[in-house]
Coordinates of C-alpha atoms in Angstrom, one line a residue:
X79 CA 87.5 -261.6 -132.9
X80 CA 91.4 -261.2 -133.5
X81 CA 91.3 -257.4 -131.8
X82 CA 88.7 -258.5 -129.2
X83 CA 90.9 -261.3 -127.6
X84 CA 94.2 -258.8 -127.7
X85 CA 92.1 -256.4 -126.5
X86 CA 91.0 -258.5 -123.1
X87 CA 94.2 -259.5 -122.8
X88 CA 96.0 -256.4 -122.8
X89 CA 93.5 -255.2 -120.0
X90 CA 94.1 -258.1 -118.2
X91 CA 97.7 -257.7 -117.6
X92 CA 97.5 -254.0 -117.7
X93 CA 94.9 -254.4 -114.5
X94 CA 96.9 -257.2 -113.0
X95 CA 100.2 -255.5 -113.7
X96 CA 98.8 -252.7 -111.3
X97 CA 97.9 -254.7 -108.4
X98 CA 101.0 -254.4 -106.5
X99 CA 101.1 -250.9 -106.5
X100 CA 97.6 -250.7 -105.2
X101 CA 97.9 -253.2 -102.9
X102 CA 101.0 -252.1 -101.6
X103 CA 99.7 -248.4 -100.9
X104 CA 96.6 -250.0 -98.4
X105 CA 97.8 -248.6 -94.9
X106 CA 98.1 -251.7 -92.3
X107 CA 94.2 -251.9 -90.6
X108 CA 92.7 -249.8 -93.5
X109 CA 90.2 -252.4 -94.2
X110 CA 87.9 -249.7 -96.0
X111 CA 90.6 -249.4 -98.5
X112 CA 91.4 -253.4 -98.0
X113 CA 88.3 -253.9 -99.2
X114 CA 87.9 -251.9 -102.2
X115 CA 91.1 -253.0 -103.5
X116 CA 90.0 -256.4 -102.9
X117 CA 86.7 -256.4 -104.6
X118 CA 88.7 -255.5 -107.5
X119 CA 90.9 -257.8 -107.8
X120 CA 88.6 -260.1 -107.6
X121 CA 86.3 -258.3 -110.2
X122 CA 89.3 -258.8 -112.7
X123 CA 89.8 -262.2 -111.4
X124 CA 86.4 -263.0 -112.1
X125 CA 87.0 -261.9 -115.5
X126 CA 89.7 -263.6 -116.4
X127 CA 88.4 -267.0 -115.2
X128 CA 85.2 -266.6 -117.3
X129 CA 88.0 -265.5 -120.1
X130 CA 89.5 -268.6 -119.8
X131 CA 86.8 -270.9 -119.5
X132 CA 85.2 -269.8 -122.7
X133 CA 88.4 -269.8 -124.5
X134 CA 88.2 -273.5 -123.0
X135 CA 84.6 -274.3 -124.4
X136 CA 84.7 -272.5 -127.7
X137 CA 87.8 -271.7 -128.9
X138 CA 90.4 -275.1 -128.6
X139 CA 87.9 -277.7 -129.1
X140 CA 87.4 -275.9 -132.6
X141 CA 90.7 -275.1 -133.3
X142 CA 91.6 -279.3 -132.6
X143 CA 88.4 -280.0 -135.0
X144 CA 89.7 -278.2 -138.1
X145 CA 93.6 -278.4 -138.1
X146 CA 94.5 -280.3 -135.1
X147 CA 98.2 -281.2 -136.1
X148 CA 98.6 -277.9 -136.8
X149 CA 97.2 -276.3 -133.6
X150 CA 97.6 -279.3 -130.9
X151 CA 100.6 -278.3 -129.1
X152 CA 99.2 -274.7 -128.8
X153 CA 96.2 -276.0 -127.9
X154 CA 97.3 -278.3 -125.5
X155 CA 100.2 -275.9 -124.1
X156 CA 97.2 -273.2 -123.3
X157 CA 95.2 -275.3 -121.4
X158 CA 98.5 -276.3 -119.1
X159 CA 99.1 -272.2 -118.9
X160 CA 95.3 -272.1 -117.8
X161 CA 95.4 -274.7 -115.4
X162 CA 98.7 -273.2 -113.8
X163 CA 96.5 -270.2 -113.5
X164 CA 93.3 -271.7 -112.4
X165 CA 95.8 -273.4 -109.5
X166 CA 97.2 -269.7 -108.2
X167 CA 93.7 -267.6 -108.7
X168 CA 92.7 -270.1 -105.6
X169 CA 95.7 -269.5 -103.8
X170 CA 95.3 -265.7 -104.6
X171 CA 91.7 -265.9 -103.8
X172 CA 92.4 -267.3 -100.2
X173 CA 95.9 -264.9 -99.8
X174 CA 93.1 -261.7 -100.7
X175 CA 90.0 -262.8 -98.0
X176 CA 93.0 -263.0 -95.3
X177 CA 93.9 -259.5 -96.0
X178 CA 91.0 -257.9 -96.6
X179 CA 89.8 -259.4 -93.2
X180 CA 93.1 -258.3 -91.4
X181 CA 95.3 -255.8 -93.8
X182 CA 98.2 -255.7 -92.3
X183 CA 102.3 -256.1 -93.8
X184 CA 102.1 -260.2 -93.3
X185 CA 99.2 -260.4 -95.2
X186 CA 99.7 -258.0 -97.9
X187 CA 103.0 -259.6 -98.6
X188 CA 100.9 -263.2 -98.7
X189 CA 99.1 -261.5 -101.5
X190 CA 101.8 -260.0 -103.6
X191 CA 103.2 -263.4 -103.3
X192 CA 100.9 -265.3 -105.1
X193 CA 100.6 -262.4 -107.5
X194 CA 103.9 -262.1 -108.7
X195 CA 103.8 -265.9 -110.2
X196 CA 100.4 -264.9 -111.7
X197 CA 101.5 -261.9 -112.8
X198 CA 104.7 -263.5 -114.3
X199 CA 102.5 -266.4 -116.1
X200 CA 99.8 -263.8 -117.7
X201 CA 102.5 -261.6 -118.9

């Protein structure tokens, strides 16, 4: 399970690393391209959040049951990073519909925005 979670989590920053780039090279009213680059961020958006959530169901609860003095302020300290997450994926969410309704330079920057903190936390 070790190489699987590195493994997801590499991909996730890798594809949320590249974001900026992609988003940044949308031309203002291009909301074919708006669109496409929307739908997947929030593909790997999507992913991450069901990441996290089972991470949340099946991973810490365990961990606390079998060496929680060990593991609690891990365990505890990844569910604060999740929740900081959780709070900017709605913000990104909201920052990404705008734009892909209306891709233009006030919009895109609202996006990279609330990416950059994202981006900072994942990494």
């Amino acid at each position: 399970m070790t190489r699987e979670m590195r493994m997801v989590h590499t991909a996730l920053r890798r594809e949320f690393g590249l974001m900026p780039k992609l988003i940044a090279g949308v031309a203002e009213g291009d909301t074919a391209r708006a669109a496409l680059v929307a739908d997947h961020l929030e593909l790997v958006g999507t992913i991450l959040h069901h990441h996290h959530h089972a991470e949340d169901l099946e991973i810490w609860p365990h961990l606390l049951e079998r060496c929680p003095a060990e593991v609690a302020p891990l365990v505890y300290g990844m569910e604060r990073h999740h929740e900081r997450i959780a709070f900017l994926a709605v913000d990104l969410t909201d920052a990404v519909a705008a734009w892909r309704a209306e891709p233009n330079p006030a919009r895109r920057d609202a996006v990279l925005a609330v990416l950059d903190p994202l981006i900072t936390v994942l990494c």
